PDB file of C-alpha atoms in Angstrom:
ATOM      1  CA  MET A   1      16.572  -2.457  23.549  1.00 30.00           C
ATOM      2  CA  ARG A   2      14.371  -0.559  25.816  1.00 35.00           C
ATOM      3  CA  ALA A   3      17.121   2.493  25.929  1.00 36.00           C
ATOM      4  CA  LEU A   4      17.170   2.283  22.105  1.00 36.00           C
ATOM      5  CA  CYS A   5      13.411   2.103  21.825  1.00 42.00           C
ATOM      6  CA  ALA A   6      13.046   4.888  24.396  1.00 39.00           C
ATOM      7  CA  LEU A   7      15.587   7.181  22.248  1.00 40.00           C
ATOM      8  CA  MET A   8      13.971   6.238  19.158  1.00 46.00           C
ATOM      9  CA  GLU A   9      10.522   7.307  20.628  1.00 48.00           C
ATOM     10  CA  ARG A  10      11.485  10.581  21.651  1.00 51.00           C
ATOM     11  CA  GLU A  11      13.245  11.316  18.461  1.00 57.00           C
ATOM     12  CA  MET A  12      10.988   9.614  16.147  1.00 52.00           C
ATOM     13  CA  ALA A  13       7.390   9.697  17.847  1.00 56.00           C
ATOM     14  CA  PRO A  14       6.303  13.169  15.907  1.00 64.00           C
ATOM     15  CA  LYS A  15       7.535  11.808  12.797  1.00 63.00           C
ATOM     16  CA  LYS A  16       5.722   8.734  13.088  1.00 60.00           C
ATOM     17  CA  ILE A  17       2.430  10.617  14.385  1.00 61.00           C
ATOM     18  CA  GLY A  18       2.738  12.366  11.247  1.00 67.00           C
ATOM     19  CA  TRP A  19       3.159   9.596   9.073  1.00 63.00           C
ATOM     20  CA  TYR A  20      -0.059   8.080  10.683  1.00 64.00           C
ATOM     21  CA  GLU A  21      -2.128  11.064  10.464  1.00 69.00           C
ATOM     22  CA  GLY A  22      -1.264  10.923   6.618  1.00 67.00           C
ATOM     23  CA  PHE A  23      -3.765   7.822   6.445  1.00 63.00           C
ATOM     24  CA  ASN A  24      -6.499  10.293   7.164  1.00 60.00           C
ATOM     25  CA  GLY A  25      -8.748   7.103   8.517  1.00 57.00           C
ATOM     26  CA  ARG A  26      -8.254   5.024   5.804  1.00 60.00           C
ATOM     27  CA  ASP A  27      -8.419   1.227   6.794  1.00 65.00           C
ATOM     28  CA  SER A  28      -5.190   0.307   5.219  1.00 81.00           C
ATOM     29  CA  LEU A  29      -2.905  -0.074   8.295  1.00 82.00           C
ATOM     30  CA  PHE A  30      -3.917  -2.900  10.416  1.00 88.00           C
ATOM     31  CA  GLY A  31      -2.483  -4.939  13.212  1.00 86.00           C
ATOM     32  CA  PHE A  32      -3.085  -7.083  16.455  1.00 89.00           C
ATOM     33  CA  VAL A  33      -2.283  -7.077  20.197  1.00 89.00           C
ATOM     34  CA  SER A  34      -1.699  -9.918  22.292  1.00 90.00           C
ATOM     35  CA  TYR A  35      -2.557  -9.645  26.178  1.00 88.00           C
ATOM     36  CA  ALA A  36      -1.651 -11.573  29.008  1.00 89.00           C
ATOM     37  CA  GLU A  37      -4.007 -11.124  32.207  1.00 89.00           C
ATOM     38  CA  GLU A  38      -5.242  -7.745  30.522  1.00 88.00           C
ATOM     39  CA  ILE A  39      -1.863  -6.327  29.851  1.00 86.00           C
ATOM     40  CA  PRO A  40      -0.620  -5.756  26.328  1.00 87.00           C
ATOM     41  CA  VAL A  41       2.410  -8.112  25.767  1.00 89.00           C
ATOM     42  CA  ALA A  42       3.018  -8.130  21.970  1.00 89.00           C
ATOM     43  CA  PHE A  43       1.740  -6.099  18.871  1.00 88.00           C
ATOM     44  CA  PHE A  44       2.219  -6.624  15.246  1.00 87.00           C
ATOM     45  CA  GLU A  45       1.386  -3.722  12.654  1.00 90.00           C
ATOM     46  CA  VAL A  46       0.903  -4.628   8.818  1.00 93.00           C
ATOM     47  CA  MET A  47       0.430  -2.231   5.885  1.00 91.00           C
ATOM     48  CA  PRO A  48       0.117  -2.341   1.933  1.00 93.00           C
ATOM     49  CA  SER A  49       3.871  -2.230   0.636  1.00 93.00           C
ATOM     50  CA  LEU A  50       2.652   0.632  -1.551  1.00 90.00           C
ATOM     51  CA  LEU A  51       2.403   2.626   1.484  1.00 87.00           C
ATOM     52  CA  SER A  52       5.549   1.773   2.742  1.00 86.00           C
ATOM     53  CA  PRO A  53       8.234   4.458   3.778  1.00 81.00           C
ATOM     54  CA  TYR A  54      10.939   2.044   2.941  1.00 82.00           C
ATOM     55  CA  SER A  55      12.977   1.711  -0.167  1.00 84.00           C
ATOM     56  CA  ILE A  56      11.668  -1.699  -1.149  1.00 89.00           C
ATOM     57  CA  PRO A  57       9.759  -3.061  -4.144  1.00 91.00           C
ATOM     58  CA  LYS A  58       6.128  -2.364  -3.900  1.00 93.00           C
ATOM     59  CA  SER A  59       3.081  -4.171  -5.129  1.00 95.00           C
ATOM     60  CA  LEU A  60      -0.652  -3.686  -4.951  1.00 94.00           C
ATOM     61  CA  SER A  61      -0.584  -7.733  -3.743  1.00 97.00           C
ATOM     62  CA  THR A  62       1.897  -7.564  -1.414  1.00 97.00           C
ATOM     63  CA  ALA A  63       1.770  -6.645   2.642  1.00 96.00           C
ATOM     64  CA  LEU A  64       4.696  -5.697   4.655  1.00 95.00           C
ATOM     65  CA  ILE A  65       5.105  -5.962   8.485  1.00 94.00           C
ATOM     66  CA  SER A  66       5.890  -2.804   9.447  1.00 88.00           C
ATOM     67  CA  CYS A  67       6.280  -3.348  13.263  1.00 87.00           C
ATOM     68  CA  ILE A  68       6.379  -6.479  15.226  1.00 89.00           C
ATOM     69  CA  TYR A  69       7.354  -6.340  19.187  1.00 86.00           C
ATOM     70  CA  ASN A  70       7.134  -8.968  21.900  1.00 87.00           C
ATOM     71  CA  SER A  71       7.610  -7.638  25.455  1.00 85.00           C
ATOM     72  CA  HIS A  72      10.902  -8.158  27.014  1.00 83.00           C
ATOM     73  CA  ASP A  73       8.875  -8.710  30.360  1.00 84.00           C
ATOM     74  CA  SER A  74       6.876 -11.481  28.950  1.00 82.00           C
ATOM     75  CA  THR A  75       8.464 -15.312  29.328  1.00 86.00           C
ATOM     76  CA  TYR A  76       6.369 -16.340  26.129  1.00 89.00           C
ATOM     77  CA  ASP A  77       7.077 -15.148  22.534  1.00 90.00           C
ATOM     78  CA  TYR A  78       3.714 -14.283  20.984  1.00 91.00           C
ATOM     79  CA  ARG A  79       5.089 -13.117  17.467  1.00 92.00           C
ATOM     80  CA  SER A  80       4.463 -16.438  15.805  1.00 93.00           C
ATOM     81  CA  GLU A  81       0.667 -16.482  16.725  1.00 93.00           C
ATOM     82  CA  LEU A  82       0.491 -12.681  15.736  1.00 92.00           C
ATOM     83  CA  ILE A  83       2.209 -13.585  12.216  1.00 93.00           C
ATOM     84  CA  GLN A  84      -0.246 -16.401  11.811  1.00 94.00           C
ATOM     85  CA  LEU A  85      -3.280 -13.791  12.375  1.00 92.00           C
ATOM     86  CA  SER A  86      -1.802 -11.540  10.060  1.00 92.00           C
ATOM     87  CA  VAL A  87      -1.444 -13.989   7.563  1.00 94.00           C
ATOM     88  CA  GLU A  88      -5.119 -14.902   7.788  1.00 95.00           C
ATOM     89  CA  GLU A  89      -6.053 -11.114   7.777  1.00 94.00           C
ATOM     90  CA  CYS A  90      -3.987 -10.755   4.528  1.00 95.00           C
ATOM     91  CA  ARG A  91      -5.642 -13.093   2.763  1.00 96.00           C
ATOM     92  CA  LYS A  92      -8.947 -11.886   3.666  1.00 95.00           C
ATOM     93  CA  ARG A  93      -7.859  -8.350   2.274  1.00 93.00           C
ATOM     94  CA  GLY A  94      -6.813  -9.916  -1.076  1.00 95.00           C
ATOM     95  CA  PHE A  95      -2.938  -9.813  -0.610  1.00 97.00           C
ATOM     96  CA  GLY A  96      -1.038 -12.594  -2.448  1.00 97.00           C
ATOM     97  CA  SER A  97       2.458 -12.276  -0.041  1.00 97.00           C
ATOM     98  CA  VAL A  98       3.353 -10.606   3.018  1.00 97.00           C
ATOM     99  CA  GLU A  99       7.143  -9.249   3.461  1.00 96.00           C
ATOM    100  CA  ALA A 100       9.152  -8.109   6.364  1.00 95.00           C
ATOM    101  CA  LEU A 101      12.505  -6.302   6.961  1.00 92.00           C
ATOM    102  CA  SER A 102      14.917  -8.137   9.163  1.00 90.00           C
ATOM    103  CA  GLY A 103      18.218  -8.169  10.372  1.00 86.00           C
ATOM    104  CA  LYS A 104      20.695 -11.298  10.275  1.00 84.00           C
ATOM    105  CA  LYS A 105      22.212 -10.816  13.274  1.00 80.00           C
ATOM    106  CA  SER A 106      20.589  -7.887  14.944  1.00 76.00           C
ATOM    107  CA  PRO A 107      16.950  -8.001  16.105  1.00 77.00           C
ATOM    108  CA  PHE A 108      16.246  -4.684  14.462  1.00 73.00           C
ATOM    109  CA  PRO A 109      14.106  -4.104  12.601  1.00 82.00           C
ATOM    110  CA  ASN A 110      11.296  -6.558  13.177  1.00 85.00           C
ATOM    111  CA  GLY A 111      13.490  -9.289  14.931  1.00 84.00           C
ATOM    112  CA  LEU A 112      15.933 -11.790  13.621  1.00 89.00           C
ATOM    113  CA  ALA A 113      15.696 -13.169   9.897  1.00 92.00           C
ATOM    114  CA  SER A 114      15.834 -16.633  11.303  1.00 93.00           C
ATOM    115  CA  PHE A 115      12.724 -16.004  13.427  1.00 94.00           C
ATOM    116  CA  PHE A 116      10.881 -15.193   9.951  1.00 95.00           C
ATOM    117  CA  LEU A 117      12.235 -18.211   8.317  1.00 96.00           C
ATOM    118  CA  GLN A 118      11.107 -20.336  10.866  1.00 96.00           C
ATOM    119  CA  ASN A 119       7.667 -18.957  10.445  1.00 96.00           C
ATOM    120  CA  GLY A 120       7.207 -19.841   6.699  1.00 96.00           C
ATOM    121  CA  PHE A 121       9.201 -16.801   5.205  1.00 97.00           C
ATOM    122  CA  GLU A 122      11.894 -16.901   2.615  1.00 97.00           C
ATOM    123  CA  ASP A 123      14.725 -14.698   2.346  1.00 92.00           C
ATOM    124  CA  LEU A 124      13.868 -12.660  -0.646  1.00 89.00           C
ATOM    125  CA  GLU A 125      17.107 -10.386  -0.998  1.00 86.00           C
ATOM    126  CA  THR A 126      19.362  -7.849   1.095  1.00 84.00           C
ATOM    127  CA  VAL A 127      17.974  -4.446   0.800  1.00 83.00           C
ATOM    128  CA  ASP A 128      20.927  -2.736   3.072  1.00 72.00           C
ATOM    129  CA  SER A 129      24.642  -4.406   3.713  1.00 67.00           C
ATOM    130  CA  SER A 130      27.076  -3.529   6.124  1.00 59.00           C
ATOM    131  CA  VAL A 131      24.454  -1.404   8.428  1.00 59.00           C
ATOM    132  CA  ILE A 132      25.883  -0.509  11.714  1.00 58.00           C
ATOM    133  CA  MET A 133      24.061  -1.424  14.621  1.00 55.00           C
ATOM    134  CA  PHE A 134      24.852  -1.722  18.390  1.00 58.00           C
ATOM    135  CA  SER A 135      25.753  -5.265  17.733  1.00 60.00           C
ATOM    136  CA  GLY A 136      28.163  -4.534  15.073  1.00 66.00           C
ATOM    137  CA  ARG A 137      27.661  -4.632  11.218  1.00 76.00           C
ATOM    138  CA  ASP A 138      24.723  -6.384   9.767  1.00 78.00           C
ATOM    139  CA  ASP A 139      22.556  -7.031   6.481  1.00 83.00           C
ATOM    140  CA  ILE A 140      18.949  -5.969   6.470  1.00 87.00           C
ATOM    141  CA  ASP A 141      17.080  -8.422   4.472  1.00 91.00           C
ATOM    142  CA  LEU A 142      13.560  -8.429   2.862  1.00 94.00           C
ATOM    143  CA  LEU A 143      11.798 -11.931   3.419  1.00 96.00           C
ATOM    144  CA  ILE A 144       8.514 -12.930   1.926  1.00 97.00           C
ATOM    145  CA  ARG A 145       5.730 -15.356   2.664  1.00 97.00           C
ATOM    146  CA  ASN A 146       3.625 -16.500  -0.281  1.00 97.00           C
ATOM    147  CA  LEU A 147      -0.312 -16.723   0.733  1.00 95.00           C
TER     148      LEU A 147
END
């Protein structure tokens, strides 16, 4: 996964930086970082679904988890705690639901769908089927957690 992330970083970093710059300081993109002994070990990024670059249904009342990551070097998985923090923040910001894109068999994007199901999400729909991943063919699902 690290090699894939590094490859994506080299190729996608300029595009993502440009995408971030398009926010022009708006307070619509938010997230959390977990630290262990002052070292970042996990992070989480959320945005209004209306700002999503993905071909998904968009709504004023829906937030989208655009990125969630836990360090492979960490023995503890911090993502569930980050989801809880994000759910609380989404409620404060007036969202009625949070969505995430996830693979059924592949951890890309955002981890396995089973992880989100274990954290109170429901499978909403398959948005792309038969996507070719390093692990083979996979479906990308849109999952939702109503707040």
